[in-house]
Amino acid sequence: MLTIENLTASYGAITALHGISLEVGEGELVALLGSNGAGKSTTLKSICGLLRPGQGTIRFLGEDIAGRAPEVILKKGISMVPEGREIFGGLTVEENLRLGAFTSYQRDRYRTDLDEMFALFPILKERFTQAGGLLSGGEQQMLAIARALMSHPKLLMLDEPSLGLSPTMTDSIFELISDLRDRGTTILLVEQNAERALEIVDRAYLLTTGSIEFSGTPDELKRRVDIASVYFGGEDDGTCEVRL
Amino acid sequence: MIDLEFMINTVSLGSLYALLSLGLVFVYGILKLVNFAYGEYLMVAGYAMYVLGTFTGVPWYATLVLAVLTAALVSYLTELVAFRPVRTKSLTAMLVTSFAVSVFLQNVVLITISSRSRAVRFPSFFSQTITLGDATVPLRNLMIIAITIILLTALTLVMKKTVLGMAMRAAADRFTTTRLMGVPANLVISAAFLISGTLAGVVSIFWVSRSASVDPLIGMAPLLIAFIATVMGGMHSLVGAVIGGFVYGLLFNVLSITLPASLISYRDAFMFVIVILFLLFRPEGIWKGGYTEERVG
Ligand SMILES: Nc1ncnc2c1ncn2[C@@H]1O[C@H](COP(=O)(O)OP(=O)(O)OP(=O)(O)O)[C@@H](O)[C@H]1O
Ligand SMILES: [Mg+2]
């Protein structure tokens, strides 16, 4: 579904991605793991068009989408839950969801979509008319995911959805992500919480300072990589050890 | 001295300044750009009234509508031609561009019309006064209040009830994330410039009617007022801009009646002192908006 080849990206003089390649198949739940500053968010931003990549290709459903505008890429079916949730704090929960449906809005379907979101996240129904900024961190994360789902994405990308959440809230977010996968959504998940992510994903990529260090199934990854070193930010030189 | 006449005139002046500030903040909210060409949209509307009123037989009401549309169109075009190409560059580039647009528009009328002021014709009721109880007020001032109520109501409805309005509020808060929702960046920015220009055009009708004349530099004073009012009210929300406009009108009229005659010509200096105090002690303005300071890139 999504195929990235030799993608580079940089912020001015700083090169954040040194030619990475990765693939997400239809219906797959794939994790992109790595320590702080590894380039995970940069990868997602390049895919969804917030960052113009340098070289390489990003093919989605057979079409090269590298460098297209975010609004165009969303229409093609890629929706992103950004790092830090990025709720519109001054807008109500209702308005946040309505904007999520900006490109896909159809009057009759909109109602059923909302009901579906209320079924997934009952709290959003309770808080429907409240300002998004008044929700707790976990509730905001749910709103951010619901908002992204309103556009009926073919590929959902989540950037550190468990960041800053309580352990119970983290549990429910991870549970939700596997639910979404079971319902057929293709998901690319960025996480620092590698251990938790590896429990639910089909495959994982390990990113270290802008390069893919390893890719494979969770079992392979656990066997060959010291997960704790990923989680705690790698060795002194910033890379984590791969046991071959 | 605080009688009905003072109150009506103050509310009227505040209304005019509220519309003026709102037009500046619509663009600032989304692009974080203080558009120095904003006063020129008002100036252009003034010249539209001059040209249509002097050289054509267009009836007065059509002239006024066309003048507002001219300001909106010029505002839209400046975005399209001047601001859009530099939008992803630095904020400084945007600021310099807005200066350039301002000077360019001034020079267009300077060259094509004249550097001297031109008389603009208004229907006679613009200069009539009416008596309410013991208050005698210009009819124009009552029209300003009525039009402000209509425009503020309409804008509130647009911003709250339409998807475009929601998108504009979202974009003022988090521009990048708004694009992630599939909202085209150009759409919200163009809409902001159109509304900004429309407001400048409406204000122009009443601003120009006070002296019934227009000159190339007529936009400078309103730009300054809009800027000062928004600094006082709060740059980060539309509500703040409206409050700032009314506060400016109130302070100005209070200074006008309380300052001794020898100091009255320093009224503007007093307004600047107030602004400096605001910048020092309450830089976010009277109304704290929840907006972040994200730049459009
Ligand atoms: N806006 C920016 N300007 C300059 N450099 C940046 C910017 N954003 C990220 N970088 C740099 O790019 C590299 C990759 O950053 P990125 O945000 O992709 O990391 P990440 O893997 O998402 O990390 P985290 O887990 O902390 O979110 C880092 O070295 C970072 O310093
Ligand atoms: Mg990140």
Coordinates of C-alpha atoms and ligand atoms in Angstrom, one line a residue:
Chain A
M1 CA 0.0 0.0 0.0
L2 CA 2.8 2.4 1.1
T3 CA 6.3 2.0 -0.3
I4 CA 9.1 4.3 0.6
E5 CA 12.4 4.1 -1.2
N6 CA 15.7 5.8 -0.3
L7 CA 13.9 8.7 1.3
T8 CA 16.0 11.6 2.5
A9 CA 14.8 14.6 4.4
S10 CA 16.5 17.6 6.1
Y11 CA 15.8 20.7 8.1
G12 CA 18.0 23.3 6.6
A13 CA 21.6 22.0 7.0
I14 CA 20.5 19.2 9.4
T15 CA 19.8 15.9 7.6
A16 CA 17.3 14.0 9.5
L17 CA 16.7 11.0 7.2
H18 CA 19.6 9.4 5.3
G19 CA 17.7 7.4 2.6
I20 CA 15.3 5.1 4.4
S21 CA 13.1 2.5 2.8
L22 CA 10.0 0.9 4.3
E23 CA 6.8 -0.7 3.3
V24 CA 3.3 -1.0 4.8
G25 CA 1.0 -3.6 3.3
E26 CA -2.8 -3.4 3.1
G27 CA -4.3 -4.2 6.5
E28 CA -1.0 -4.3 8.3
L29 CA -0.1 -2.7 11.6
V30 CA 3.5 -1.6 11.4
A31 CA 5.6 0.1 14.0
L32 CA 8.3 2.6 13.5
L33 CA 10.5 2.6 16.6
G34 CA 13.5 4.6 17.6
S35 CA 14.8 6.8 20.3
N36 CA 14.5 10.6 20.6
G37 CA 15.6 12.4 17.5
A38 CA 15.9 9.2 15.4
G39 CA 13.7 10.7 12.7
K40 CA 10.3 9.0 13.3
S41 CA 8.3 12.2 13.2
T42 CA 10.3 13.4 10.2
T43 CA 9.3 10.2 8.4
L44 CA 5.6 10.7 9.1
K45 CA 5.8 14.4 8.2
S46 CA 7.4 13.5 4.9
I47 CA 4.6 11.0 4.1
C48 CA 1.7 13.3 4.9
G49 CA 3.3 16.3 3.1
L50 CA 4.1 18.6 6.0
L51 CA 7.8 18.3 5.1
R52 CA 9.1 18.3 1.5
P53 CA 11.4 15.4 1.3
G54 CA 14.8 15.6 -0.5
Q55 CA 15.4 12.5 -2.6
G56 CA 13.6 9.2 -2.9
T57 CA 10.0 8.1 -3.6
I58 CA 6.9 7.7 -1.5
R59 CA 4.5 5.5 -3.4
F60 CA 0.9 5.2 -2.0
L61 CA -1.5 2.9 -3.9
G62 CA 0.9 3.0 -6.8
E63 CA 1.2 6.8 -7.0
D64 CA 4.3 8.9 -6.1
I65 CA 3.1 11.3 -3.5
A66 CA 6.4 12.7 -2.3
G67 CA 6.3 16.5 -2.1
R68 CA 2.5 16.9 -2.6
A69 CA 0.6 19.3 -0.3
P70 CA -0.9 17.8 2.9
E71 CA -4.4 18.5 1.8
V72 CA -3.9 16.5 -1.4
I73 CA -2.3 13.6 0.4
L74 CA -5.2 13.5 2.9
K75 CA -7.6 13.2 0.0
K76 CA -5.7 10.2 -1.3
G77 CA -6.4 8.5 2.0
I78 CA -3.6 9.1 4.5
S79 CA -4.6 10.6 7.8
M80 CA -2.2 11.5 10.6
V81 CA -2.6 11.9 14.3
P82 CA 0.3 14.3 15.0
E83 CA 2.7 14.1 17.9
G84 CA 1.4 16.0 20.9
R85 CA -2.3 15.5 19.8
E86 CA -2.6 19.1 18.3
I87 CA -6.3 19.5 19.3
F88 CA -7.8 22.8 18.3
G89 CA -8.2 24.0 21.9
G90 CA -10.6 26.9 21.1
L91 CA -12.9 24.7 19.1
T92 CA -15.5 22.4 20.6
V93 CA -15.1 18.6 20.3
E94 CA -17.9 18.8 17.8
E95 CA -16.0 21.3 15.6
N96 CA -12.8 19.3 15.9
L97 CA -14.6 16.3 14.5
R98 CA -16.3 18.3 11.8
L99 CA -13.0 19.6 10.6
G100 CA -11.7 16.0 10.6
A101 CA -14.5 15.3 8.0
F102 CA -13.6 18.5 6.0
T103 CA -12.9 16.7 2.8
S104 CA -15.1 13.7 3.1
Y105 CA -18.3 15.4 4.4
Q106 CA -21.6 13.9 3.3
R107 CA -24.6 14.9 5.4
D108 CA -26.1 11.5 5.9
R109 CA -22.9 9.6 6.4
Y110 CA -21.6 12.2 8.8
R111 CA -24.2 11.3 11.4
T112 CA -23.4 7.6 11.3
D113 CA -19.7 8.4 11.4
L114 CA -20.2 10.5 14.6
D115 CA -22.2 7.6 16.2
E116 CA -19.4 5.3 15.3
M117 CA -16.9 7.6 17.0
F118 CA -19.2 7.8 20.1
A119 CA -19.2 4.0 20.2
L120 CA -15.4 3.9 20.1
F121 CA -14.9 6.8 22.5
P122 CA -18.0 7.3 24.7
I123 CA -16.3 10.2 26.4
L124 CA -16.5 12.3 23.2
K125 CA -20.3 12.1 23.3
E126 CA -20.2 13.5 26.9
R127 CA -17.9 16.3 26.0
F128 CA -19.4 17.0 22.6
T129 CA -20.0 20.7 23.1
Q130 CA -17.0 21.4 25.3
A131 CA -13.9 23.2 24.1
G132 CA -11.2 20.7 23.0
G133 CA -8.7 22.5 25.2
L134 CA -10.6 21.5 28.3
L135 CA -10.2 17.8 27.8
S136 CA -7.6 15.8 29.7
G137 CA -4.5 14.5 27.8
G138 CA -6.0 11.1 27.3
E139 CA -9.3 12.5 26.1
Q140 CA -7.5 14.8 23.7
Q141 CA -5.6 11.8 22.3
M142 CA -8.9 10.0 21.7
L143 CA -10.3 13.1 20.1
A144 CA -7.2 13.4 17.9
I145 CA -7.6 9.8 16.8
A146 CA -11.4 10.2 16.2
R147 CA -10.7 13.4 14.2
A148 CA -8.3 11.5 12.0
L149 CA -10.7 8.7 11.5
M150 CA -13.5 11.0 10.4
S151 CA -11.9 11.3 6.9
H152 CA -12.1 7.5 6.4
P153 CA -8.4 7.0 5.9
K154 CA -7.0 4.1 4.0
L155 CA -3.8 4.5 6.0
L156 CA -3.8 5.9 9.6
M157 CA -0.5 7.2 11.0
L158 CA -0.1 7.7 14.7
D159 CA 2.8 9.7 16.1
E160 CA 3.5 8.6 19.7
P161 CA -0.1 8.2 20.8
S162 CA 0.9 7.1 24.3
L163 CA 3.1 10.0 25.0
G164 CA 2.5 11.5 28.4
L165 CA -0.5 9.3 29.2
S166 CA -1.1 7.3 32.4
P167 CA -0.5 3.6 32.3
T168 CA -4.3 2.8 32.2
M169 CA -4.8 5.3 29.4
T170 CA -1.9 3.9 27.5
D171 CA -3.5 0.4 27.8
S172 CA -6.7 1.6 26.3
I173 CA -5.0 3.5 23.5
F174 CA -3.0 0.4 22.5
E175 CA -6.2 -1.7 22.8
L176 CA -7.9 0.7 20.5
I177 CA -5.1 0.5 18.0
S178 CA -5.3 -3.3 17.7
D179 CA -9.1 -3.0 17.5
L180 CA -8.8 -0.6 14.6
R181 CA -6.4 -3.0 12.9
D182 CA -8.8 -5.9 13.4
R183 CA -11.5 -3.8 11.7
G184 CA -9.3 -3.5 8.7
T185 CA -7.5 -0.2 9.0
T186 CA -3.9 -0.1 7.8
I187 CA -1.8 1.6 10.5
L188 CA 1.7 3.0 10.7
L189 CA 2.5 3.5 14.4
V190 CA 5.4 5.6 15.7
E191 CA 6.3 4.7 19.3
Q192 CA 9.0 5.2 21.8
N193 CA 7.3 2.7 24.0
A194 CA 8.9 -0.2 22.0
E195 CA 7.9 -3.0 24.3
R196 CA 4.2 -2.1 24.3
A197 CA 4.2 -1.5 20.6
L198 CA 5.8 -4.9 19.8
E199 CA 3.0 -6.6 21.6
I200 CA 0.4 -5.6 19.0
V201 CA 2.2 -4.9 15.7
D202 CA 2.7 -7.3 12.7
R203 CA 6.1 -5.9 11.8
A204 CA 8.4 -3.2 13.0
Y205 CA 11.2 -1.0 11.7
L206 CA 13.9 0.3 14.0
L207 CA 15.1 3.8 13.1
T208 CA 18.5 5.0 14.4
T209 CA 19.7 8.5 13.7
G210 CA 18.0 8.7 10.3
S211 CA 18.6 5.2 9.0
I212 CA 16.7 2.0 9.2
E213 CA 18.8 -0.2 11.5
F214 CA 16.5 -3.2 11.5
S215 CA 13.2 -4.5 10.3
G216 CA 11.2 -7.6 10.9
T217 CA 8.6 -9.2 13.0
P218 CA 8.3 -8.4 16.7
D219 CA 9.9 -11.8 17.6
E220 CA 12.9 -11.3 15.4
L221 CA 13.3 -7.8 16.7
K222 CA 13.1 -8.9 20.3
R223 CA 15.7 -11.6 19.6
R224 CA 18.2 -9.4 18.0
V225 CA 17.8 -6.0 19.4
D226 CA 18.2 -4.9 23.0
I227 CA 14.8 -3.2 23.4
A228 CA 15.7 -1.4 26.5
S229 CA 18.4 0.5 24.6
V230 CA 15.8 1.7 22.1
Y231 CA 13.5 2.8 24.8
F232 CA 16.1 4.6 26.9
G233 CA 17.6 6.5 24.0
G234 CA 20.4 4.2 22.8
E235 CA 24.0 3.8 23.6
D236 CA 26.4 6.7 24.1
D237 CA 26.9 7.0 20.4
G238 CA 23.2 7.3 19.9
T239 CA 22.8 4.0 18.1
C240 CA 21.4 0.8 19.5
E241 CA 23.0 -2.5 19.4
V242 CA 21.9 -5.1 16.9
R243 CA 22.9 -8.6 17.7
L244 CA 23.5 -10.5 14.5
Chain B
M1 CA -20.4 65.7 30.2
I2 CA -21.0 62.0 30.0
D3 CA -24.4 62.3 28.4
L4 CA -26.3 60.5 25.7
E5 CA -24.6 62.4 23.0
F6 CA -21.2 61.5 24.3
M7 CA -22.2 57.9 24.7
I8 CA -23.6 57.5 21.1
N9 CA -20.6 59.2 19.6
T10 CA -18.2 57.1 21.6
V11 CA -20.0 53.8 20.8
S12 CA -20.0 55.0 17.2
L13 CA -16.2 55.7 17.2
G14 CA -15.6 52.5 19.0
S15 CA -17.6 50.6 16.4
L16 CA -15.7 52.0 13.6
Y17 CA -12.4 51.2 15.2
A18 CA -13.6 47.7 16.1
L19 CA -14.3 47.0 12.4
L20 CA -10.9 48.5 11.5
S21 CA -9.0 46.3 14.1
L22 CA -10.9 43.2 13.2
G23 CA -9.8 43.6 9.5
L24 CA -6.2 43.7 10.6
V25 CA -6.5 40.8 13.0
F26 CA -8.2 38.5 10.5
V27 CA -5.0 38.3 8.6
Y28 CA -2.7 38.5 11.6
G29 CA -4.5 35.6 13.2
I30 CA -3.7 33.2 10.4
L31 CA -0.5 34.5 8.9
K32 CA 1.0 36.2 12.1
L33 CA 1.6 39.1 9.7
V34 CA 0.9 42.7 10.6
N35 CA -0.2 43.7 7.1
F36 CA 1.2 47.3 6.6
A37 CA -0.7 47.5 3.4
Y38 CA -4.0 47.3 5.3
G39 CA -4.5 51.1 5.3
E40 CA -4.2 51.1 1.5
Y41 CA -7.2 48.8 1.1
L42 CA -9.2 51.6 2.8
M43 CA -7.5 54.2 0.5
V44 CA -8.4 52.2 -2.6
A45 CA -12.0 52.1 -1.6
G46 CA -11.9 55.9 -1.1
Y47 CA -10.6 56.4 -4.6
A48 CA -13.2 54.0 -6.0
M49 CA -15.9 56.2 -4.4
Y50 CA -14.1 59.3 -5.9
V51 CA -13.9 57.8 -9.4
L52 CA -17.4 56.4 -9.5
G53 CA -19.0 59.4 -7.9
T54 CA -17.2 62.0 -10.0
F55 CA -17.0 60.4 -13.5
T56 CA -19.9 58.1 -13.7
G57 CA -23.6 58.2 -13.1
V58 CA -23.6 55.2 -10.8
P59 CA -26.1 55.8 -8.0
W60 CA -24.7 56.4 -4.5
Y61 CA -25.7 53.0 -3.0
A62 CA -24.1 51.1 -5.9
T63 CA -21.0 53.3 -5.5
L64 CA -20.6 52.4 -1.9
V65 CA -21.1 48.7 -2.6
L66 CA -18.6 48.8 -5.4
A67 CA -16.1 50.6 -3.2
V68 CA -16.3 47.9 -0.6
L69 CA -15.9 45.2 -3.3
T70 CA -12.9 47.1 -4.7
A71 CA -11.2 47.0 -1.3
A72 CA -11.9 43.3 -1.0
L73 CA -10.7 42.5 -4.4
V74 CA -7.5 44.5 -4.0
S75 CA -6.8 42.8 -0.7
Y76 CA -7.4 39.4 -2.3
L77 CA -5.1 40.3 -5.2
T78 CA -2.3 41.5 -3.0
E79 CA -2.4 38.1 -1.3
L80 CA -2.4 36.3 -4.5
V81 CA 0.4 38.3 -6.2
A82 CA 2.6 39.5 -3.4
F83 CA 2.2 37.5 -0.2
R84 CA 1.6 34.0 -1.5
P85 CA 5.0 33.8 -3.2
V86 CA 6.9 34.7 -0.1
R87 CA 4.7 33.0 2.4
T88 CA 7.0 30.0 3.1
K89 CA 10.0 32.4 3.5
S90 CA 10.7 34.2 6.7
L91 CA 8.3 36.5 8.5
T92 CA 10.6 39.3 7.8
A93 CA 10.2 38.7 4.1
M94 CA 6.4 39.0 4.6
L95 CA 6.7 42.2 6.6
V96 CA 8.9 43.8 3.9
T97 CA 6.5 42.6 1.3
S98 CA 3.6 44.3 3.1
F99 CA 5.6 47.6 3.2
A100 CA 6.3 47.2 -0.5
V101 CA 2.6 46.6 -1.3
S102 CA 1.7 49.6 0.8
V103 CA 4.1 51.9 -1.0
F104 CA 3.2 50.4 -4.4
L105 CA -0.5 51.1 -4.0
Q106 CA 0.1 54.6 -2.8
N107 CA 2.2 55.3 -5.8
V108 CA -0.3 53.8 -8.2
V109 CA -2.9 56.5 -7.2
L110 CA -0.1 59.1 -7.0
I111 CA 0.8 58.5 -10.6
T112 CA -2.6 57.8 -12.1
I113 CA -4.6 60.3 -10.2
S114 CA -2.8 62.9 -8.1
S115 CA -0.7 63.5 -5.0
R116 CA -3.3 66.1 -3.9
S117 CA -6.5 65.2 -2.2
R118 CA -9.7 64.7 -4.2
A119 CA -13.2 65.6 -3.1
V120 CA -15.6 62.6 -2.7
R121 CA -19.3 63.1 -3.0
F122 CA -21.6 61.6 -0.5
P123 CA -25.4 61.7 -0.4
S124 CA -26.6 64.5 1.8
F125 CA -27.9 62.4 4.6
F126 CA -24.3 61.5 5.5
S127 CA -23.9 65.0 6.9
Q128 CA -27.3 65.4 8.5
T129 CA -27.7 65.4 12.3
I130 CA -30.7 64.1 14.2
T131 CA -32.0 64.9 17.6
L132 CA -32.7 62.3 20.2
G133 CA -34.0 63.8 23.4
D134 CA -31.4 66.4 24.3
A135 CA -28.7 64.8 22.1
T136 CA -27.8 66.0 18.7
V137 CA -25.7 63.4 16.8
P138 CA -24.7 63.0 13.2
L139 CA -26.8 60.5 11.4
R140 CA -23.6 58.9 10.1
N141 CA -22.7 57.9 13.7
L142 CA -25.9 56.0 14.0
M143 CA -25.4 54.3 10.7
I144 CA -21.9 53.2 11.8
I145 CA -23.4 51.6 14.9
A146 CA -26.1 49.8 12.9
I147 CA -23.7 48.5 10.3
T148 CA -21.3 47.3 13.0
I149 CA -24.0 45.3 14.7
I150 CA -25.0 43.7 11.4
L151 CA -21.4 43.0 10.4
L152 CA -20.4 41.6 13.7
T153 CA -23.4 39.4 13.8
A154 CA -22.8 38.1 10.3
L155 CA -19.1 37.5 11.0
T156 CA -19.9 35.7 14.2
L157 CA -22.3 33.4 12.4
V158 CA -19.8 32.7 9.6
M159 CA -17.1 31.9 12.1
K160 CA -19.2 29.7 14.3
K161 CA -21.6 28.1 12.0
T162 CA -19.9 27.5 8.7
V163 CA -17.1 25.0 8.1
L164 CA -15.0 27.7 6.5
G165 CA -15.3 29.7 9.7
M166 CA -14.3 26.7 11.8
A167 CA -11.4 26.1 9.5
M168 CA -10.3 29.8 9.8
R169 CA -10.5 29.6 13.6
A170 CA -8.6 26.3 13.6
A171 CA -6.0 27.8 11.2
A172 CA -5.4 30.8 13.5
D173 CA -4.8 28.3 16.3
R174 CA -2.8 25.6 14.5
F175 CA -2.2 26.3 10.9
T176 CA -0.2 23.1 10.1
T177 CA -2.7 20.8 11.8
T178 CA -5.5 22.5 10.0
R179 CA -3.9 21.5 6.7
L180 CA -3.7 17.9 8.0
M181 CA -7.5 18.0 8.1
G182 CA -7.4 18.6 4.4
V183 CA -8.2 22.3 4.6
P184 CA -6.3 24.0 1.7
A185 CA -3.9 26.6 3.1
N186 CA -4.8 29.0 0.3
L187 CA -8.5 28.8 1.0
V188 CA -8.3 30.0 4.5
I189 CA -5.7 32.7 3.7
S190 CA -7.7 34.0 0.7
A191 CA -10.8 34.1 2.9
A192 CA -9.0 36.0 5.6
F193 CA -7.8 38.6 3.0
L194 CA -11.2 38.9 1.5
I195 CA -12.8 39.6 4.9
S196 CA -10.0 41.9 5.8
G197 CA -10.4 44.0 2.6
T198 CA -14.2 44.0 3.0
L199 CA -13.9 45.5 6.5
A200 CA -11.4 48.1 5.3
G201 CA -13.8 49.0 2.6
V202 CA -16.8 49.5 4.9
V203 CA -14.7 51.5 7.3
S204 CA -13.5 53.6 4.4
I205 CA -17.0 54.8 3.6
F206 CA -17.3 56.4 7.0
W207 CA -13.7 57.4 7.3
V208 CA -13.7 59.2 4.0
S209 CA -17.1 60.8 4.6
R210 CA -15.8 62.7 7.6
S211 CA -13.6 64.9 5.4
A212 CA -15.4 64.0 2.1
S213 CA -12.0 63.8 0.5
V214 CA -9.4 61.2 -0.2
D215 CA -5.6 61.4 -0.7
P216 CA -2.9 58.8 -1.3
L217 CA -1.7 58.8 2.4
I218 CA -5.2 58.5 3.9
G219 CA -4.5 54.9 4.9
M220 CA -1.7 55.6 7.4
A221 CA -3.8 56.9 10.3
P222 CA -6.3 54.0 10.2
L223 CA -3.5 51.5 10.0
L224 CA -2.0 53.0 13.1
I225 CA -5.3 53.0 15.0
A226 CA -6.0 49.4 14.1
F227 CA -2.5 48.4 15.2
I228 CA -2.8 50.3 18.6
A229 CA -6.3 49.0 19.2
T230 CA -5.3 45.4 18.6
V231 CA -2.2 45.7 20.8
M232 CA -4.5 46.9 23.6
G233 CA -7.3 44.4 22.9
G234 CA -5.2 41.4 22.1
M235 CA -3.7 40.3 18.8
H236 CA -4.6 36.7 19.2
S237 CA -8.3 36.7 19.0
L238 CA -11.1 38.4 17.0
V239 CA -12.9 39.2 20.2
G240 CA -9.8 41.0 21.5
A241 CA -9.6 43.1 18.3
V242 CA -13.2 44.2 18.8
I243 CA -12.7 45.0 22.5
G244 CA -9.5 46.9 21.5
G245 CA -11.4 49.0 19.0
F246 CA -14.1 50.0 21.5
V247 CA -11.5 50.7 24.2
Y248 CA -9.5 52.9 21.8
G249 CA -12.7 54.9 20.9
L250 CA -13.5 55.3 24.5
L251 CA -10.0 56.4 25.6
F252 CA -9.8 58.8 22.7
N253 CA -13.1 60.5 23.4
V254 CA -12.4 60.7 27.1
L255 CA -9.1 62.3 26.5
S256 CA -10.8 64.7 24.1
I257 CA -13.1 66.0 26.8
T258 CA -10.7 65.8 29.8
L259 CA -7.5 67.1 28.4
P260 CA -7.0 70.9 28.7
A261 CA -7.1 72.8 25.4
S262 CA -3.4 73.3 25.5
L263 CA -2.8 69.5 25.5
I264 CA -5.5 68.4 23.1
S265 CA -3.1 68.3 20.2
Y266 CA -1.0 65.8 22.1
R267 CA -3.9 63.4 22.3
D268 CA -2.1 60.9 20.0
A269 CA 1.0 61.1 22.1
F270 CA -1.1 60.1 25.1
M271 CA -2.5 57.1 23.1
F272 CA 1.0 56.0 22.4
V273 CA 1.9 56.2 26.1
I274 CA -1.1 53.9 26.8
V275 CA 0.1 51.5 24.2
I276 CA 3.6 51.4 25.6
L277 CA 2.2 50.7 29.1
F278 CA 0.2 47.9 27.6
L279 CA 3.3 46.4 25.9
L280 CA 5.2 46.6 29.2
F281 CA 2.6 45.4 31.6
R282 CA 0.1 43.3 29.6
P283 CA 1.7 42.4 26.2
E284 CA -1.1 39.8 25.5
G285 CA -3.7 42.6 25.5
I286 CA -7.0 42.9 27.4
W287 CA -8.4 39.7 26.0
K288 CA -6.2 36.7 26.3
G289 CA -6.7 34.4 23.3
G290 CA -5.7 30.8 23.5
Y291 CA -3.8 31.0 20.2
T292 CA -0.3 29.7 19.8
E293 CA 2.4 31.7 17.9
E294 CA 2.9 29.2 15.1
R295 CA 4.2 30.7 11.9
V296 CA 2.8 29.6 8.5
G297 CA 5.5 27.9 6.6
Ligands
LIG1 N1 11.8 21.7 12.9 C1 13.1 21.2 13.0 N2 14.2 22.0 12.7 C2 15.4 21.5 12.8 N3 15.7 20.3 13.1 C3 14.7 19.5 13.4 C4 13.3 19.9 13.4 N4 12.5 18.9 13.7 C5 13.4 17.8 14.0 N5 14.7 18.2 13.8 C6 15.8 17.3 13.9 O1 15.6 16.2 13.1 C7 16.0 15.0 13.7 C8 14.8 14.0 13.8 O2 13.8 14.6 14.5 P1 12.4 13.8 14.6 O3 11.4 14.8 15.2 O4 12.0 13.2 13.4 O5 12.7 12.8 15.7 P2 11.7 11.7 16.4 O6 12.3 10.4 16.1 O7 10.3 12.0 16.1 O8 12.0 12.0 18.0 P3 11.0 12.1 19.2 O9 10.9 10.7 19.7 O10 11.7 13.0 20.2 O11 9.7 12.7 18.7 C9 16.5 15.4 15.1 O12 17.9 15.4 15.1 C10 15.9 16.8 15.3 O13 16.8 17.6 16.1
MG2 MG 8.7 12.7 17.1

